[in-house]
Coordinates of C-alpha atoms in Angstrom, one line a residue:
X1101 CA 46.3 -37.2 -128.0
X1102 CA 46.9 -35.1 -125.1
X1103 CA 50.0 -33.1 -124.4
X1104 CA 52.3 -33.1 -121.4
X1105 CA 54.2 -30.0 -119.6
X1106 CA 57.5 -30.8 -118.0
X1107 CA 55.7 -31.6 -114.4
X1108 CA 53.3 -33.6 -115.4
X1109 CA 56.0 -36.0 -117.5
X1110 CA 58.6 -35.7 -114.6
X1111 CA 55.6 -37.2 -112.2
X1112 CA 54.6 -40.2 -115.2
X1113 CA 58.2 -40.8 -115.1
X1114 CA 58.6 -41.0 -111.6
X1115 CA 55.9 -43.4 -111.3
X1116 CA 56.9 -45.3 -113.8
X1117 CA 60.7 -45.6 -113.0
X1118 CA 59.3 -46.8 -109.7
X1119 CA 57.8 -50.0 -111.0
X1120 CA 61.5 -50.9 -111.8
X1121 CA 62.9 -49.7 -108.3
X1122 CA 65.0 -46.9 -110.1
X1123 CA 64.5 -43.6 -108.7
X1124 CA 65.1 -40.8 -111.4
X1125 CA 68.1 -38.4 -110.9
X1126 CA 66.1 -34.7 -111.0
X1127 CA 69.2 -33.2 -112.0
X1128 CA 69.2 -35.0 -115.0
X1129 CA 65.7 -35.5 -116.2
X1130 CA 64.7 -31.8 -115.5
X1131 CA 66.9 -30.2 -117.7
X1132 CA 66.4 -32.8 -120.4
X1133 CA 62.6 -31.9 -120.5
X1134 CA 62.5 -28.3 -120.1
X1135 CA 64.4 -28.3 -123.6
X1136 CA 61.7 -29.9 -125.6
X1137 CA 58.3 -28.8 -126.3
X1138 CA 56.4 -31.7 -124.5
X1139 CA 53.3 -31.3 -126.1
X1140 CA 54.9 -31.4 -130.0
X1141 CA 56.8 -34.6 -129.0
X1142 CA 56.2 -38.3 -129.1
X1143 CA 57.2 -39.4 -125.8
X1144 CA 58.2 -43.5 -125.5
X1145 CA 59.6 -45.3 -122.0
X1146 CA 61.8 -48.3 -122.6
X1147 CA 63.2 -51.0 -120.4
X1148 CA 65.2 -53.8 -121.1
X1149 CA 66.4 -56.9 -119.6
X1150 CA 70.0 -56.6 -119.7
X1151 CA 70.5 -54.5 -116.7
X1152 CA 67.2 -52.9 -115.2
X1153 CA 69.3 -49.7 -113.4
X1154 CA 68.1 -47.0 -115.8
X1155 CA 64.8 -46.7 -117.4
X1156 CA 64.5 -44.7 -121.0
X1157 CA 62.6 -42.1 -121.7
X1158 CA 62.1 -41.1 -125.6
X1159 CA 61.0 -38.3 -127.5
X1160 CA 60.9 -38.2 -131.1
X1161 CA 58.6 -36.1 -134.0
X1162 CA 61.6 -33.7 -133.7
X1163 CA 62.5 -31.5 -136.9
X1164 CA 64.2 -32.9 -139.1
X1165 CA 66.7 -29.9 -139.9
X1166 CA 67.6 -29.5 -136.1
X1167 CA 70.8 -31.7 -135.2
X1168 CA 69.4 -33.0 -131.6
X1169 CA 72.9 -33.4 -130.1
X1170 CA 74.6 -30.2 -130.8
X1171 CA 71.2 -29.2 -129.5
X1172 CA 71.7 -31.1 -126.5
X1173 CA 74.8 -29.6 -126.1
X1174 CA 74.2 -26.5 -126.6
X1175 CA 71.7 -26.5 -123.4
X1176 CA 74.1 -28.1 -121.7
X1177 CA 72.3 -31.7 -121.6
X1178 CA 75.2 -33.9 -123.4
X1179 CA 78.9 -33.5 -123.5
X1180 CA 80.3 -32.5 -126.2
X1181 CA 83.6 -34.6 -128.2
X1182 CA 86.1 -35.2 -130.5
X1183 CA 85.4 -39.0 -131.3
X1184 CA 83.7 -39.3 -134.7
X1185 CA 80.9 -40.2 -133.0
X1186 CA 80.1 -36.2 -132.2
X1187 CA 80.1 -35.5 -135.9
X1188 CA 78.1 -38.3 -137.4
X1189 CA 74.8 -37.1 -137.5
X1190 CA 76.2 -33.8 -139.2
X1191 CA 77.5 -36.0 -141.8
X1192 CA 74.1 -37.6 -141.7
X1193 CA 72.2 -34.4 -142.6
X1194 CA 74.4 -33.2 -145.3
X1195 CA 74.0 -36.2 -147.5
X1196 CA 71.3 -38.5 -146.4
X1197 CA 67.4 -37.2 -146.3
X1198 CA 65.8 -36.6 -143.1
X1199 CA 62.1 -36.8 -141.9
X1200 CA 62.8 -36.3 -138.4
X1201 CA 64.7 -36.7 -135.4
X1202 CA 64.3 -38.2 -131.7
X1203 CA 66.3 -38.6 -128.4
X1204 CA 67.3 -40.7 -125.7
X1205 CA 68.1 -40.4 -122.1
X1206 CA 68.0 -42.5 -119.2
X1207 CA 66.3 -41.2 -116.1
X1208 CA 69.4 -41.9 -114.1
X1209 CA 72.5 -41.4 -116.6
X1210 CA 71.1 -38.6 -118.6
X1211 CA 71.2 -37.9 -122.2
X1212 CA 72.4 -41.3 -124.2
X1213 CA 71.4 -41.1 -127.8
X1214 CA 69.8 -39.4 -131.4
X1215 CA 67.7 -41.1 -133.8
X1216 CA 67.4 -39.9 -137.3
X1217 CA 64.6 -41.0 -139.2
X1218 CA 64.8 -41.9 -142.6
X1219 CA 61.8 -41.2 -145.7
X1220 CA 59.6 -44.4 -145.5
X1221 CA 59.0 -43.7 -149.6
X1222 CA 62.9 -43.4 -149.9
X1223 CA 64.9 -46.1 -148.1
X1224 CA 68.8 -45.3 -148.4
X1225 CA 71.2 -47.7 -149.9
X1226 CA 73.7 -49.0 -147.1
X1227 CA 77.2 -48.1 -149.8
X1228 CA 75.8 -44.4 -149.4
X1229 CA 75.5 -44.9 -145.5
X1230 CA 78.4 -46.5 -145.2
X1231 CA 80.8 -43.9 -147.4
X1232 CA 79.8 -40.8 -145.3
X1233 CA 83.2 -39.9 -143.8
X1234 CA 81.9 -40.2 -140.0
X1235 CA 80.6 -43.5 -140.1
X1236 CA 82.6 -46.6 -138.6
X1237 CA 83.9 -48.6 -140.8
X1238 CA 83.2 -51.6 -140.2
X1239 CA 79.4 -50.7 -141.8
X1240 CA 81.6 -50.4 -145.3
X1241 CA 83.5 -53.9 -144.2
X1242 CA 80.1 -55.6 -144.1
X1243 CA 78.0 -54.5 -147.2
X1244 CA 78.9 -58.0 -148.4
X1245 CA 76.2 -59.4 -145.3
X1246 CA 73.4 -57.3 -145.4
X1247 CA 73.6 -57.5 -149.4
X1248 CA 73.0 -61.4 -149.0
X1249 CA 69.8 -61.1 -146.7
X1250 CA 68.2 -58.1 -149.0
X1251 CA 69.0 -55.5 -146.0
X1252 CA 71.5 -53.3 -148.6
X1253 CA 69.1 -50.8 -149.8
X1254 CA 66.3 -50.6 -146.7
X1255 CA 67.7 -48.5 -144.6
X1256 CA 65.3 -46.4 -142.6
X1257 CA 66.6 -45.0 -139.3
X1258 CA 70.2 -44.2 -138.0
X1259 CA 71.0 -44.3 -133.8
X1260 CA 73.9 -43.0 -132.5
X1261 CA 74.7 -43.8 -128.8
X1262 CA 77.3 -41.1 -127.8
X1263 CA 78.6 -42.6 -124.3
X1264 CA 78.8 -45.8 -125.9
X1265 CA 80.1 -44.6 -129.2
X1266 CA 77.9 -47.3 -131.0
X1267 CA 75.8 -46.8 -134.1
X1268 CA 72.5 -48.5 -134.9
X1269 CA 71.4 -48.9 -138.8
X1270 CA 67.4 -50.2 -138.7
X1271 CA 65.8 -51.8 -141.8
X1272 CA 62.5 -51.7 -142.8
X1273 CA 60.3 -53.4 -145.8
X1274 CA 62.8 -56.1 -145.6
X1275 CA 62.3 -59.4 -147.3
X1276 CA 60.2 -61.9 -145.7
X1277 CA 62.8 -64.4 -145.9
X1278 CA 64.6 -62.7 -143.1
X1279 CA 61.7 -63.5 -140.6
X1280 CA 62.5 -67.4 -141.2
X1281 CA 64.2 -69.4 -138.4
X1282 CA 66.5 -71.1 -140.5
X1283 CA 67.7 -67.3 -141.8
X1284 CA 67.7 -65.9 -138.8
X1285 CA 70.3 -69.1 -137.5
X1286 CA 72.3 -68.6 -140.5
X1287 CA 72.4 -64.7 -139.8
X1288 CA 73.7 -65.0 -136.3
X1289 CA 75.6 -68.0 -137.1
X1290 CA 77.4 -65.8 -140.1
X1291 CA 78.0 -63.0 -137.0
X1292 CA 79.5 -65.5 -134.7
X1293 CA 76.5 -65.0 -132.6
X1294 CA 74.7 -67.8 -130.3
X1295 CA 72.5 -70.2 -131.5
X1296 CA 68.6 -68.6 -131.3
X1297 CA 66.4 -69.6 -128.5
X1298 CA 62.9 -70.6 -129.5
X1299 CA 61.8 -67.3 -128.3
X1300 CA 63.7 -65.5 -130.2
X1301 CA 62.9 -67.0 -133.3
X1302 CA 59.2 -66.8 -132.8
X1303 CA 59.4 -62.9 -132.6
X1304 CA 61.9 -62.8 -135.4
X1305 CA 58.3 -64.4 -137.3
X1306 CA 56.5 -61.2 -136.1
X1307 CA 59.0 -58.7 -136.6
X1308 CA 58.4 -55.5 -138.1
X1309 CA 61.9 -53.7 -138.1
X1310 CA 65.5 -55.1 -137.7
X1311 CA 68.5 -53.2 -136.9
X1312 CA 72.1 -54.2 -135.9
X1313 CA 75.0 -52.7 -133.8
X1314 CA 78.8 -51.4 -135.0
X1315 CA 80.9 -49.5 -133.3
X1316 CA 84.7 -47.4 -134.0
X1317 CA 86.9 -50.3 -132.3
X1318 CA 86.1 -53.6 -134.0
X1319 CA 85.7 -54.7 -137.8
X1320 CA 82.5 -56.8 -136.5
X1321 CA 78.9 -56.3 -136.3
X1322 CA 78.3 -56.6 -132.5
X1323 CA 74.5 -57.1 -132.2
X1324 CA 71.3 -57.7 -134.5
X1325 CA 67.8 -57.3 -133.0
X1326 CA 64.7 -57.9 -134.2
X1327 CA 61.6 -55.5 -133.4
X1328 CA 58.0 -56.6 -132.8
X1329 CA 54.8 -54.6 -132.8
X1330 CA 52.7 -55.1 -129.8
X1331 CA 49.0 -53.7 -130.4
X1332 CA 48.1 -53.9 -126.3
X1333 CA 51.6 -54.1 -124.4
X1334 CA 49.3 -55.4 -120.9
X1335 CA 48.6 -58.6 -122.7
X1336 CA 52.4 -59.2 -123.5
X1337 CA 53.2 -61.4 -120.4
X1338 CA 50.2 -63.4 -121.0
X1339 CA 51.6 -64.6 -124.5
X1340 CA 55.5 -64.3 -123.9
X1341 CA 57.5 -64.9 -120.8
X1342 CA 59.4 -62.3 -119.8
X1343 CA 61.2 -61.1 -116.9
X1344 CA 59.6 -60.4 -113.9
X1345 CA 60.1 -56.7 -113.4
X1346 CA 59.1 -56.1 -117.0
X1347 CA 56.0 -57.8 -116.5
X1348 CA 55.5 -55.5 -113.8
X1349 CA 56.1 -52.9 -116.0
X1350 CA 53.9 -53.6 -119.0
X1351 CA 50.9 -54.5 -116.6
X1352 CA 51.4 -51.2 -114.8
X1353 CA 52.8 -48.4 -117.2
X1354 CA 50.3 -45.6 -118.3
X1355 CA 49.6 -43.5 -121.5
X1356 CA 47.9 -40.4 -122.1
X1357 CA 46.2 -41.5 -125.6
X1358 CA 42.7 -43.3 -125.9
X1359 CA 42.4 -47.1 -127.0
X1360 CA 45.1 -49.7 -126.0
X1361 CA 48.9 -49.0 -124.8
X1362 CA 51.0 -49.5 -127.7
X1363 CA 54.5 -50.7 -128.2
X1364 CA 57.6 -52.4 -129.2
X1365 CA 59.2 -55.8 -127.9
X1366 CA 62.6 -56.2 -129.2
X1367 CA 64.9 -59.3 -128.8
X1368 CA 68.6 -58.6 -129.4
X1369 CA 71.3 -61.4 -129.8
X1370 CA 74.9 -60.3 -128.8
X1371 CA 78.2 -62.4 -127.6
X1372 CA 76.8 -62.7 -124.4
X1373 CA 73.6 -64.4 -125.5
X1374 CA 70.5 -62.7 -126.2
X1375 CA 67.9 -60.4 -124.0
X1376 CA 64.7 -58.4 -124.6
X1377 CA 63.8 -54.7 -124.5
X1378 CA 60.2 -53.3 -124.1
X1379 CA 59.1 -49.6 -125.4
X1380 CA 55.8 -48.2 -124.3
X1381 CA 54.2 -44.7 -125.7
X1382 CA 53.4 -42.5 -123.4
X1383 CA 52.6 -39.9 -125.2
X1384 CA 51.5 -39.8 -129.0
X1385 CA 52.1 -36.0 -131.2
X1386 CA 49.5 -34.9 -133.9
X1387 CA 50.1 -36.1 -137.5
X1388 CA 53.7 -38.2 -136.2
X1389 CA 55.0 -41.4 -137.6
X1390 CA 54.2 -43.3 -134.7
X1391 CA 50.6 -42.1 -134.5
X1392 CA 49.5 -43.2 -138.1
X1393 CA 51.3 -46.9 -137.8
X1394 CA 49.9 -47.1 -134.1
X1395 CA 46.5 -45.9 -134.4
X1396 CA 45.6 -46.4 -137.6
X1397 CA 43.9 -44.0 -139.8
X1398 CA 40.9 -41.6 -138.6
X1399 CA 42.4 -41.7 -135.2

């Protein structure tokens, strides 16, 4: 693993915003780095194909008893507010255990989300989640679904998207049952979600993670995606279709880490239909989460 300073990642992320045709905003993507310590950091870029006018750039491996969005704030990087969604990941911390932190931003918009990572050896229980006094509560209203597919008590990451005011609850060491096509159908069926393309439910086979979407304004969950491990993201197009522009992107993105470039390939299903988002790691910290499942032991 090699580490980054703020030029060198502003230059990777200008290249690599470029192979979408987005040019980064410097008063936004500056600021954002020079807050971090680049080289302590897992750093991830993510593009999706819903909307290709912002590219992601993640970091995550951040402690676990810093709260990244008052943080954020506090350098001036995100806005602060009076919507529940501001105090959520205080609420988090007090009562839920923590193993660390990342965050979001878009090279264009600017600072968009936290993600709060969970104990692997100590999955929370959903009721917990759902009672802390912050959260929407339309988690609470739907204990009922994620209890039926074995999803109650595997809770492993929290996201909270503050311009959206969205939160995302991810599940690991879920049963296998919930990789099965006809589960999946009766999952988004039971969401009033659209029937699954074939695509969809081949990487719901592979998938490693599943989370799902609620927000402040409806009773509903609004979106469950399903997360897939790619072990050489360049090879993706050659054994999934996918858009255009995100083939360019896998083909072309870089990383600073020996061996293949490692990532994620996610297929969400919403109202609207259903769409695909690809993370790539850039960058890869000493001893981080992401570094033992990605490179395996010894590396």
């Amino acid at each position: 693993m090699t580490g980054t300073g703020v030029e060198g990642l502003y230059t990777a992320i200008e290249k690599t915003a470029g192979l979408l045709d987005i040019s980064p905003v410097p008063d936004k993507v500056r600021p954002i780095l020079s807050a971090y310590e680049l080289d302590k950091v897992v750093v991830a870029f993510r593009v999706t194909t819903r909307g290709h006018r912002d590219l992601d750039c993640r970091f995550t491996a951040l402690p676990a008893d810093v709260n990244p969005y008052l943080y954020a704030v506090s350098q001036g990087i995100a806005e602060a507010t009076d919507h529940p969604v501001g105090k959520l990941l205080e609420d988090v911390q007090e009562n839920i255990p923590v193993s660390a932190h990342g965050v979001d931003f878009g090279v264009v918009g600017g600072f968009k989300k936290t993600w709060t990572f969970l104990p692997v050896t100590d999955l929370q229980k959903l009721q917990k989640v759902a009672a802390l006094p912050s959260m929407p509560r339309s988690l609470a209203e739907n204990l009922d679904f994620y209890a039926r597919y074995g999803l109650d008590d595997k809770n492993s990451m929290i996201g909270i998207d503050y311009p959206s005011r969205t939160v995302n609850v991810y599940f690991l060491q879920f049963p296998d049952e919930c990789r099965k096509p006809e589960t999946v159908r009766a999952m988004l069926r039971e969401l009033s979600l659209p029937e699954p393309s074939e695509r969809q439910l081949e990487l719901a086979r592979q998938a490693v993670g599943i989370y799902t979407t609620l927000n402040w304004e409806s009773s509903k969950i609004q979106r469950i995606t399903f997360a897939t491990m790619v072990p050489d993201v360049r090879g993706l197009p050659d054994r999934i279709a996918v858009d255009p522009q995100v083939e360019t992107f896998a083909k072309n993105v870089s990383h600073t880490y020996a061996g293949p470039l490692q990532g994620l390939y996610n297929v969400a299903s919403y109202t609207g239909g259903e769409y695909f988002k690809l993370q790539t790691y850039y960058q890869l910290a000493e001893g981080s989460l992401e570094e033992k499942i990605l490179l395996g032991p010894g590396r």
